[in-house]
Short mmCIF file of C-alpha atoms and ligand atoms in Angstrom, two decimals:
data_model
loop_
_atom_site.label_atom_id
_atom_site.label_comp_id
_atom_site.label_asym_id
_atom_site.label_seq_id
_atom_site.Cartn_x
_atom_site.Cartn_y
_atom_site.Cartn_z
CA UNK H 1 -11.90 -16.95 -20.95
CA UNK H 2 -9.60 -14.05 -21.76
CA UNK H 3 -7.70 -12.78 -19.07
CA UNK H 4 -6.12 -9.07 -19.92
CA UNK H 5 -2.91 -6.98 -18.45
CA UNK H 6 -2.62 -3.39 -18.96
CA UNK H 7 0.11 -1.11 -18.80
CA UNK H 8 0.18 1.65 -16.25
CA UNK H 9 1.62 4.40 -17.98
CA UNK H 10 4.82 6.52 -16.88
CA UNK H 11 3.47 7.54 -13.78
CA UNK H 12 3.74 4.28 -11.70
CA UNK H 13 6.52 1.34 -13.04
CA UNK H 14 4.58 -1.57 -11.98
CA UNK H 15 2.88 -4.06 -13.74
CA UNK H 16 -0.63 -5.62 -12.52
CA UNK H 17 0.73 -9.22 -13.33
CA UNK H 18 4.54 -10.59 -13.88
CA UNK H 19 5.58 -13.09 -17.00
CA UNK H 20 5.93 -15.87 -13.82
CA UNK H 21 2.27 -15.40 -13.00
CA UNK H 22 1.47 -16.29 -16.45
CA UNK H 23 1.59 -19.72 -16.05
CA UNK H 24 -0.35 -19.78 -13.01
CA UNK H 25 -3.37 -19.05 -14.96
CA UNK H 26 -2.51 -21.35 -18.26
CA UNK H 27 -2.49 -24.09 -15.55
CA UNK H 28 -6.01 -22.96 -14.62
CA UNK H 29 -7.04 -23.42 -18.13
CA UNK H 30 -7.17 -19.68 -18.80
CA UNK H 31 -7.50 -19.91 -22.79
CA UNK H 32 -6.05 -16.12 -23.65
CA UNK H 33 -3.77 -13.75 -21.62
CA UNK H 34 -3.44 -10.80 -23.49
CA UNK H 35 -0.92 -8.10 -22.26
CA UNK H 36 -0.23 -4.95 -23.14
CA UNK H 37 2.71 -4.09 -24.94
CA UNK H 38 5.62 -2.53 -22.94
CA UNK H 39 3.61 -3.26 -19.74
CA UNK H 40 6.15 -4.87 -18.00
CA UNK H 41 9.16 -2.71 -19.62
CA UNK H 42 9.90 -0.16 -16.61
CA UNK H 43 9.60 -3.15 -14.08
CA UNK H 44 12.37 -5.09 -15.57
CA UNK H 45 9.57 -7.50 -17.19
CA UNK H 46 10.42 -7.15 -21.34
CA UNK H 47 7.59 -8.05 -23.64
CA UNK H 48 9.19 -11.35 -24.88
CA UNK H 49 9.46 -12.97 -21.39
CA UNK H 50 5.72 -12.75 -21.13
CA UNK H 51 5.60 -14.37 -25.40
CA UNK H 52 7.76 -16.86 -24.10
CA UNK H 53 5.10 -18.12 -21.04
CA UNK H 54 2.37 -17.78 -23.27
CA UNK H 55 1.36 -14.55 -23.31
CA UNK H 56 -0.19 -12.53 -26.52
CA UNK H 57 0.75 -8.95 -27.06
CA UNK H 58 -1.33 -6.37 -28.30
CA UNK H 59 -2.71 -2.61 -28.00
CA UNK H 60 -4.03 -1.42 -24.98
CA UNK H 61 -7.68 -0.57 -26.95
CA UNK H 62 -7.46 -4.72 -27.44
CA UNK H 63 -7.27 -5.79 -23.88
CA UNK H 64 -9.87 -3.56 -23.36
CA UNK H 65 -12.01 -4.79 -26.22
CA UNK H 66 -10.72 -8.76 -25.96
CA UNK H 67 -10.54 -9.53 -22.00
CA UNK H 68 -13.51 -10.88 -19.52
CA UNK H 69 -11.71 -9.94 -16.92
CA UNK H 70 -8.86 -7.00 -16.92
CA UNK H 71 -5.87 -6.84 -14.66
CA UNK H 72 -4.81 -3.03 -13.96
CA UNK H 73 -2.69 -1.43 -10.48
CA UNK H 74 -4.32 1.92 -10.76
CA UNK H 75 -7.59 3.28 -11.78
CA UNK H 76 -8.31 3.55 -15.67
CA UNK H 77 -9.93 6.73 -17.46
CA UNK H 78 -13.76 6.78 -17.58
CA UNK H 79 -14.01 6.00 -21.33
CA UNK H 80 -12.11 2.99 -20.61
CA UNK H 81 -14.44 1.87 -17.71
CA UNK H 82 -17.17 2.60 -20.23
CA UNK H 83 -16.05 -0.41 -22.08
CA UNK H 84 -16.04 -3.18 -19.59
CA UNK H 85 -19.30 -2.99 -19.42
CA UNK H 86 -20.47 -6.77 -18.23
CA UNK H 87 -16.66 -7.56 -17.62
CA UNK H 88 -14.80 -7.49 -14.90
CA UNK H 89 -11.73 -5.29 -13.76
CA UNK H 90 -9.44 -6.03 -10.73
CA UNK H 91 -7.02 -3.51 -9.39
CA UNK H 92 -5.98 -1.54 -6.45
CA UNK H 93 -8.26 1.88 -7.06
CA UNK H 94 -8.61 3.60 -3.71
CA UNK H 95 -11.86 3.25 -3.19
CA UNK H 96 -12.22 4.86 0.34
CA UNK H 97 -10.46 8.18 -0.87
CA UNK H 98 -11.06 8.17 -4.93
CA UNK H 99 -15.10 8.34 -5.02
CA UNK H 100 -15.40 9.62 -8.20
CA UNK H 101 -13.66 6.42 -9.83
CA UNK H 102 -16.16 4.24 -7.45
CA UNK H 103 -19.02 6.62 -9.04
CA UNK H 104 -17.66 5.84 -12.61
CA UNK H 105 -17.48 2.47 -12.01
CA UNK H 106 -20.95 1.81 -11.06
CA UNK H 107 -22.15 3.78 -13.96
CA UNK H 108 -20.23 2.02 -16.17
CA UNK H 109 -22.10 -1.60 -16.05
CA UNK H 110 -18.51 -3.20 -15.38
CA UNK H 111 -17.84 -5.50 -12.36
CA UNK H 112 -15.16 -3.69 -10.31
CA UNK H 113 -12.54 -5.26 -7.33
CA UNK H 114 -10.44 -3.21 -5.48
CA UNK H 115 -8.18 -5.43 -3.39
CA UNK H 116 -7.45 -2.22 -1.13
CA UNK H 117 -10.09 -3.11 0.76
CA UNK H 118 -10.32 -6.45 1.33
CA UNK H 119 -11.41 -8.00 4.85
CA UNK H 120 -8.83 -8.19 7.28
CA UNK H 121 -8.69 -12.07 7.63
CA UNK H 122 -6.27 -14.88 8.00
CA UNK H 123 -7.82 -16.44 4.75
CA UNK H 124 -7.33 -12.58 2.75
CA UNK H 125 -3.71 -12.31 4.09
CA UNK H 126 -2.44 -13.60 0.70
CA UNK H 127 -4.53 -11.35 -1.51
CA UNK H 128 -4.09 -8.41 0.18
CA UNK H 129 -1.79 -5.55 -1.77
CA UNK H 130 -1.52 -2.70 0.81
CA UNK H 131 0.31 -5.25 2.99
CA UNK H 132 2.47 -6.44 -0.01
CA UNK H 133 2.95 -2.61 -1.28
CA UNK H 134 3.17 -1.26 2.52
CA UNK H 135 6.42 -4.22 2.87
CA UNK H 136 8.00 -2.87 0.06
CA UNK H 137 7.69 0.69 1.30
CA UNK H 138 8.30 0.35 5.01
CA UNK H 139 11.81 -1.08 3.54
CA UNK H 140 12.43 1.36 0.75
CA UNK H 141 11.70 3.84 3.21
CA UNK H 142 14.56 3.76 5.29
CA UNK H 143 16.94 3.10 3.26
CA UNK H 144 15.82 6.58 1.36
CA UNK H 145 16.48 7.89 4.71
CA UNK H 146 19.24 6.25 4.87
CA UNK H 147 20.94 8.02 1.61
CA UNK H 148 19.70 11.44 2.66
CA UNK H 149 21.05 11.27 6.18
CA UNK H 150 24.57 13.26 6.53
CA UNK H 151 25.23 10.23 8.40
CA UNK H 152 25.91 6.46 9.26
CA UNK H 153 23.11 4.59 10.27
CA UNK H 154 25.28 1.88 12.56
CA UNK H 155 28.04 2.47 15.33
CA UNK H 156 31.26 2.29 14.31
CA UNK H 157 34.63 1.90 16.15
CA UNK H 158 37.46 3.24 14.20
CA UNK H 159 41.18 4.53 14.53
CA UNK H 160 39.37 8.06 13.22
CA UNK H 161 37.43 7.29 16.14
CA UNK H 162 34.23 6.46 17.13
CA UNK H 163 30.56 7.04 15.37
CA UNK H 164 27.45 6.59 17.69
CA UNK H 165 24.24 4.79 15.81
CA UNK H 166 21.83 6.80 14.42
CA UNK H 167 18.09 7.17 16.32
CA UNK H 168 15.13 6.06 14.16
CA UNK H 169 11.72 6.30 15.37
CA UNK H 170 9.25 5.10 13.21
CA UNK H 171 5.35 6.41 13.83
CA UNK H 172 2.71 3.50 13.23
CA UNK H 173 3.71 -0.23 13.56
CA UNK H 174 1.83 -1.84 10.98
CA UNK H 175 2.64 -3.79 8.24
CA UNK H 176 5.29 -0.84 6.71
CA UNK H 177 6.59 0.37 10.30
CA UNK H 178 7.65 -2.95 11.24
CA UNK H 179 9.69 -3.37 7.72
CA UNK H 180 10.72 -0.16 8.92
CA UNK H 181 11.54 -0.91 12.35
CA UNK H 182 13.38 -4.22 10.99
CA UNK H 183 15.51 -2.50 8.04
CA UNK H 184 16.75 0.09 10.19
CA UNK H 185 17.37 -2.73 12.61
CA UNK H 186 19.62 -4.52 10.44
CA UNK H 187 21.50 -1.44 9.51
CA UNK H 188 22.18 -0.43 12.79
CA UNK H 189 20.38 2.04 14.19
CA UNK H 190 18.82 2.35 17.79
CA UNK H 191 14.96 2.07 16.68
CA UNK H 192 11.71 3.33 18.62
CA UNK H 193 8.37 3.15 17.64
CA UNK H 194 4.93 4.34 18.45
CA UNK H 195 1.53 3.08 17.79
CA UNK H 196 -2.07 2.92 19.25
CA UNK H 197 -2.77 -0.79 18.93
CA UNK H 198 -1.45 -2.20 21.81
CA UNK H 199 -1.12 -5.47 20.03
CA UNK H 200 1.64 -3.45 18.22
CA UNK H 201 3.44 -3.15 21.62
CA UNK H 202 4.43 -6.97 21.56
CA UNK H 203 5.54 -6.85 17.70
CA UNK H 204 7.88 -3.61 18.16
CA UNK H 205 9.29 -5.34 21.14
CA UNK H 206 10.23 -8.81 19.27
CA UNK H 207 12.02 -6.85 16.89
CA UNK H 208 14.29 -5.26 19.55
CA UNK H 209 12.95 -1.69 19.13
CA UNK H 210 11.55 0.37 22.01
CA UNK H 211 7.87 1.24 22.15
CA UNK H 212 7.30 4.86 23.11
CA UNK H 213 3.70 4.15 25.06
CA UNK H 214 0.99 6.98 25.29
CA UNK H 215 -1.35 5.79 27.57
CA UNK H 216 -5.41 5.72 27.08
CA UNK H 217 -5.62 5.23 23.16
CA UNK H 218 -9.28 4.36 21.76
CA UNK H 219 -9.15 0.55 20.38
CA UNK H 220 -12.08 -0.94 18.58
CA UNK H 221 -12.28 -4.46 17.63
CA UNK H 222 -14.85 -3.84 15.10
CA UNK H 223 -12.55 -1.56 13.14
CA UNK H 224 -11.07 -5.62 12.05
CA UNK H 225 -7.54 -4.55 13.33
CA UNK H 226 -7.38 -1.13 12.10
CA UNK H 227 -6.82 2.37 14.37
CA UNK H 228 -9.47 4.61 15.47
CA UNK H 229 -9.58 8.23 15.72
CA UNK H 230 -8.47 9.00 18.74
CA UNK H 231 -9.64 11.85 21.39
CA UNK H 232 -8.23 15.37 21.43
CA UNK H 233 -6.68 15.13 24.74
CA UNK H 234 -4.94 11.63 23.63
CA UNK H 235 -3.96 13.49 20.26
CA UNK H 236 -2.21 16.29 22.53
CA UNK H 237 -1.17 14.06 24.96
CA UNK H 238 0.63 11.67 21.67
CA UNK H 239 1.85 15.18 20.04
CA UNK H 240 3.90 15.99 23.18
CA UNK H 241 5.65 12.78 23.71
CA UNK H 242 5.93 12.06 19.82
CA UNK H 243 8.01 15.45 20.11
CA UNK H 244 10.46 14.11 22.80
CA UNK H 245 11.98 11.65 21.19
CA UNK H 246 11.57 13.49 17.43
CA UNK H 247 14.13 16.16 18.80
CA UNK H 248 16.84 13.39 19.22
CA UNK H 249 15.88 11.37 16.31
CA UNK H 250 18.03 11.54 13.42
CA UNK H 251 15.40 9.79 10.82
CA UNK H 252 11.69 9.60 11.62
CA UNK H 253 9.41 7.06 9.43
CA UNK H 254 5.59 8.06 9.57
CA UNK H 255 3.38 5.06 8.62
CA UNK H 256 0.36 6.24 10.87
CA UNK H 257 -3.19 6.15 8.78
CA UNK H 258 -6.79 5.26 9.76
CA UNK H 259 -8.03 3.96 6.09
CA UNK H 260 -10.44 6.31 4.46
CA UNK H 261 -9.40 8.99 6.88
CA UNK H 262 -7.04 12.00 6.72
CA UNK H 263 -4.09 10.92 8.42
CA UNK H 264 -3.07 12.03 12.04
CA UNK H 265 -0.88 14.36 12.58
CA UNK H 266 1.40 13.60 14.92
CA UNK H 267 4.64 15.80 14.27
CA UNK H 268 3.98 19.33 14.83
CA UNK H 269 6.12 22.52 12.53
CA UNK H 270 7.42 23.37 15.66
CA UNK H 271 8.48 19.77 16.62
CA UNK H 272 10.27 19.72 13.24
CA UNK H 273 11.87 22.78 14.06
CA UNK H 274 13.33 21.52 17.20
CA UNK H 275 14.93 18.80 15.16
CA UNK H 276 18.74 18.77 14.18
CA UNK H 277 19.69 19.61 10.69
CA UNK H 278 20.34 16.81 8.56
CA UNK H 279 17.51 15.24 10.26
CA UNK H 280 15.16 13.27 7.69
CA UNK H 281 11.53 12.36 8.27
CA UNK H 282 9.85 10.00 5.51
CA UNK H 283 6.38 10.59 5.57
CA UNK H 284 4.52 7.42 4.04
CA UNK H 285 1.21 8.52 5.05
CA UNK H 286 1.70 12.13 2.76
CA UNK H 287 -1.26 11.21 0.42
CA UNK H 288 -3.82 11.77 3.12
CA UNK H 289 -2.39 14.75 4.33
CA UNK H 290 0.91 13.30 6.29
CA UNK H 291 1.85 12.67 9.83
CA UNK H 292 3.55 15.85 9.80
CA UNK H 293 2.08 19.15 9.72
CA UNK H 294 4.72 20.26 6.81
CA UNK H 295 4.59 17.21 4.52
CA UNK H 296 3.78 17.85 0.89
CA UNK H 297 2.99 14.72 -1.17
CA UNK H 298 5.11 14.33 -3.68
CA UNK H 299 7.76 16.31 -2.68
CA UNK H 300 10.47 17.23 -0.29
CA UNK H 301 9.95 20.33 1.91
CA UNK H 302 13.12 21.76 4.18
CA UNK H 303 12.49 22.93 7.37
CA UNK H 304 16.15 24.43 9.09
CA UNK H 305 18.09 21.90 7.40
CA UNK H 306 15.88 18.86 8.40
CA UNK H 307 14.29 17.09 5.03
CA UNK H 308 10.60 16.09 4.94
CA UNK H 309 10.17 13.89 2.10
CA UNK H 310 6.17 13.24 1.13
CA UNK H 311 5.69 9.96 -0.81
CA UNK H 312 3.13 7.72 -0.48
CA UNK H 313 3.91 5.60 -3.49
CA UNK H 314 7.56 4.28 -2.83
CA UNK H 315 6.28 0.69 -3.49
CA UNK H 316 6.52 1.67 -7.45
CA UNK H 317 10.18 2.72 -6.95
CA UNK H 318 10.72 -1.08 -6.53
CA UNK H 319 8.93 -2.18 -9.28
CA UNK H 320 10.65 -5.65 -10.00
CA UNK H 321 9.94 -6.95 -6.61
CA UNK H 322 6.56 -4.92 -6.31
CA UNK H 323 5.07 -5.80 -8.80
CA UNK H 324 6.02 -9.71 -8.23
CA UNK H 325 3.97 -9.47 -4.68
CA UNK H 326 1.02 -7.40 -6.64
CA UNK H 327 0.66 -9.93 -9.12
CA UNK H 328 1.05 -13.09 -6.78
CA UNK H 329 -2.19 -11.35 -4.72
CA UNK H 330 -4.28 -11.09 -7.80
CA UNK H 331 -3.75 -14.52 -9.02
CA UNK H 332 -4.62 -15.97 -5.14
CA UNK H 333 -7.92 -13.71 -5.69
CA UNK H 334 -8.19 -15.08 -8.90
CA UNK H 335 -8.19 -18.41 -7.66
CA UNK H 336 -11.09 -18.27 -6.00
CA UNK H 337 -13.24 -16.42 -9.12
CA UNK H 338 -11.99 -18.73 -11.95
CA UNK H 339 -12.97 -22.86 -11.56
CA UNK H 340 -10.13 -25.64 -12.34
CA UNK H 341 -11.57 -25.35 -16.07
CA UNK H 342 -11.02 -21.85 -16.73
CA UNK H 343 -14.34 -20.58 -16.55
CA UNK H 344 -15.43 -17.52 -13.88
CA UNK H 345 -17.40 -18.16 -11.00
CA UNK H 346 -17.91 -15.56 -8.47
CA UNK H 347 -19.70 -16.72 -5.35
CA UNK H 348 -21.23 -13.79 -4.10
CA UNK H 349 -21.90 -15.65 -0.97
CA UNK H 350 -17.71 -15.56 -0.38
CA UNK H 351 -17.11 -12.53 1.81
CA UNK H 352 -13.75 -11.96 -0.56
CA UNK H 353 -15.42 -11.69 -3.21
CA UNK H 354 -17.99 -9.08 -1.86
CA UNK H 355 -15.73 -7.38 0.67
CA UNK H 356 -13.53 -6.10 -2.68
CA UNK H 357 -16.76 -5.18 -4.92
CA UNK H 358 -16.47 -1.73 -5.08
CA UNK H 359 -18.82 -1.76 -8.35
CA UNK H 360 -21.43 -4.46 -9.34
CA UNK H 361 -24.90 -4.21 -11.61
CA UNK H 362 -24.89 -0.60 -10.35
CA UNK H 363 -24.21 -1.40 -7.01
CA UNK H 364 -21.48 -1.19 -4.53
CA UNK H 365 -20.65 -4.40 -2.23
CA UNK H 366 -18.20 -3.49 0.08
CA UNK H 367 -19.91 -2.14 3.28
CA UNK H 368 -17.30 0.40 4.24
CA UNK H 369 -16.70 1.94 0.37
CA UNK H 370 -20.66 1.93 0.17
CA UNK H 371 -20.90 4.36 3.56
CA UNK H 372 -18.29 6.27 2.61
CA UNK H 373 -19.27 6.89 -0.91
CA UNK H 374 -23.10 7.05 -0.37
CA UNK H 375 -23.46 8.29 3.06
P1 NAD D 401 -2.38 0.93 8.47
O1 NAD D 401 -1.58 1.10 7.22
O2 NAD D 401 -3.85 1.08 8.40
O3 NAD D 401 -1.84 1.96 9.58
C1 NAD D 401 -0.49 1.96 9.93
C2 NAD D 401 -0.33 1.90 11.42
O4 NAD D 401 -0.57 3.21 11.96
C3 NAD D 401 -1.28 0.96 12.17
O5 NAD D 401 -0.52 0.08 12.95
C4 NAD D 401 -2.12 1.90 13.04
O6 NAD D 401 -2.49 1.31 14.27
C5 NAD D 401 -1.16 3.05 13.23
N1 NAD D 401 -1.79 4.31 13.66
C6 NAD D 401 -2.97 4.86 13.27
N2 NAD D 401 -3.18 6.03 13.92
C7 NAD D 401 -2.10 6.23 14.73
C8 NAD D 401 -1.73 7.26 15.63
N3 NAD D 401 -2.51 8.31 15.87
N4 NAD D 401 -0.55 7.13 16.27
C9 NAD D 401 0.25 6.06 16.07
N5 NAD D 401 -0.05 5.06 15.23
C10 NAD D 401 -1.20 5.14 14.57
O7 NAD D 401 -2.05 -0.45 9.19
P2 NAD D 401 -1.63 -1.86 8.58
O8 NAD D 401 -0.21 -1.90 8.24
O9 NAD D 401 -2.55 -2.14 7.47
O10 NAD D 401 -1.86 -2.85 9.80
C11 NAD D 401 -2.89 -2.71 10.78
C12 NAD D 401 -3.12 -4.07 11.45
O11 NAD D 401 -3.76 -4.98 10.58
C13 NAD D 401 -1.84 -4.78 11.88
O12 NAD D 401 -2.10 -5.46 13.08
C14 NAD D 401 -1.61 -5.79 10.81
O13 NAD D 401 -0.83 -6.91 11.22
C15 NAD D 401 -3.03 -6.20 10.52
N6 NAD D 401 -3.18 -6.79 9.18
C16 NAD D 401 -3.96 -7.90 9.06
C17 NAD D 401 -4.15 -8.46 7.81
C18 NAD D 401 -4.98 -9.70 7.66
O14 NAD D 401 -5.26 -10.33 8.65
N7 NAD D 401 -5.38 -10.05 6.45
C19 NAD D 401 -3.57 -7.88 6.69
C20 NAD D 401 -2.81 -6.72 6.86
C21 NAD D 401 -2.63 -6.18 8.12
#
């Protein structure tokens, strides 16, 4: 079997798998890996390092042509798709938001995993990217804050006297508001956080932040540990307190997001505008629409001197490391498609391996890309 890398272009620096990972799958009795050329250059991975663990380079139009199965971190064009017809791709596409690649995908014969989607279990934890790319972020996060701020993020005592900490709150304590909530910990800063899982309560605490509680949020333990929309008067209710501490914060990190789902919006233009200038918020959630009413993805927006900086990719600003977590998910999931002898097996009885189908003979396997995307 002929396992395949591709590059991702200039737009994101990370590469799907990391020279290290190549001998993961020549122990597995993978016969070819085939890798793009300059895949790995903007991630600090040079093309020789991957020669030197085995690795062929060549064009991207032979992966395509050459590979069973082909490695990518973003969605590829259509014509691509169009031939991996009978093979299979494995990525990170956005299935929930990016229909028309799910659409392509089906039409294009080729077997398709998204491991974006993958169930939330104890046995998935070490496949699953948008925890790996949601660490990455929750840290790079605040230290981007941290370089914007007019400001120090610790106390300090000094003969030029003294500097109080700087107040963080961070908005969603998932996977990237708890790196945030620890990083701006460990820099110094006085650190509260807000989220509608109660279970995040507990988590904030044990990392010696304060939780800012609203009371009566909507929990549902069939959303598998995910938030749930929550009710207008809760979403006012949120919005108000949310703006209490925002007007003394000096950084805020929004993390909130419901997958599949426009994200809430829980800072107001006029809460920003009660802010103090120099204030920085670092919305992670700007791709589906932000946490704050004035986020732009992709940009940063100023609002009376306080910065609201839109990015939603910061995991591909640390490349190196990010793409040494992406690739160490893949080969786990690749683990359980490929037997001891090389050869593919995918058990469509193995809730993995269906939960992260987003394409498959025409059909779509994952129950919650499958609603979305056909109604
Ligand atoms: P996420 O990226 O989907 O959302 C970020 C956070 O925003 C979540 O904590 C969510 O509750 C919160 N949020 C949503 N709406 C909000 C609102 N209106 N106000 C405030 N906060 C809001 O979340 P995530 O990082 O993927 O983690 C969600 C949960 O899943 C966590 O408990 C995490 O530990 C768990 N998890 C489990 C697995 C696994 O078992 N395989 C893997 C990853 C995460």
């Amino acid at each position: 079997m002929t396992v395949g890398i591709l590059g991702e272009g200039s737009a994101d620096k990370r590469v799907a798998l990391t020279p290290d990972h190549i001998a993961l799958l020549t122990s597995r009795k993978v016969e070819k890996i085939l890798v793009e050329k300059n895949a790995g250059i903007h991630a600090s991975y040079p093309d020789q390092d991957y020669v030197n663990k085995g690795a062929k380079l060549t064009d991207r139009d032979d992966v395509i042509k050459e590979s069973d199965v082909v490695l990518a971190i973003n969605p590829i064009s259509h014509s691509e798709l169009n031939r991996l017809k009978g093979k299979i791709l494995i990525g990170g596409f956005n299935p929930l938001i990016n229909h028309v690649f799910v659409k392509e995908a089906l039409q294009s014969g080729a077997s398709v995993f998204s491991l974006d989607v993958i169930p939330r279990t104890s046995r998935a934890q070490a496949m699953d990217i948008l925890s790996s790319m949601a660490t990455v972020a929750g840290y790079k996060a605040v230290l981007l804050a941290a370089t914007h701020l007019p400001r120090f993020f610790p106390m300090f005592m000094t003969a030029a006297g003294t500097i109080t900490p700087s107040k963080v709150v961070v908005l969603g304590a998932g996977v990237a508001g708890l790196q945030a909530i620890s990083t701006a910990k460990r820099l110094g800063a006085v650190v509260e956080a807000s989220d509608v899982r109660l279970a995040a309560k507990e988590e904030v605490l044990s990392l010696g932040a304060k939780f800012i509680e609203v009371e009566g949020a909507t929990e549902d333990k069939s959303a598998g540990g995910y938030a749930v929309e929550q009710s207008e008067d809760f979403k006012k209710r949120q919005q108000e307190k949310v703006q209490e501490h925002a007007a003394k914060a000096d950084v805020i990190i929004c993390t909130a997001q419901i997958p599949g789902r426009k994200a809430p919006i829980l800072i107001s233009k006029e809460t920003v505008e009660k802010m103090k200038p120099g204030s920085v918020i670092i919305d992670l959630a700007a791709s589906t629409g932000g946490n704050c009413e004035v986020t732009q993805n992709g940009t940063t927006v100023n609002v009376n001197g306080v910065s609201i900086i839109g990015d939603s990719n910061l995991a591909a600003t640390m490349p190196y490391d990010a793409s040494k977590m992406f690739g160490k998910n893949i080969i786990n999931f690749l683990k359980i498609m490929i037997d001891n002898e090389g050869k593919l097996n995918l058990n469509w009885e193995d809730d993995l391996i269906t939960g992260t189908c987003i394409a498959h003979e025409g059909e779509i396997k994952n129950e919650r890309v499958k609603k979305v995307v056909e109604g």
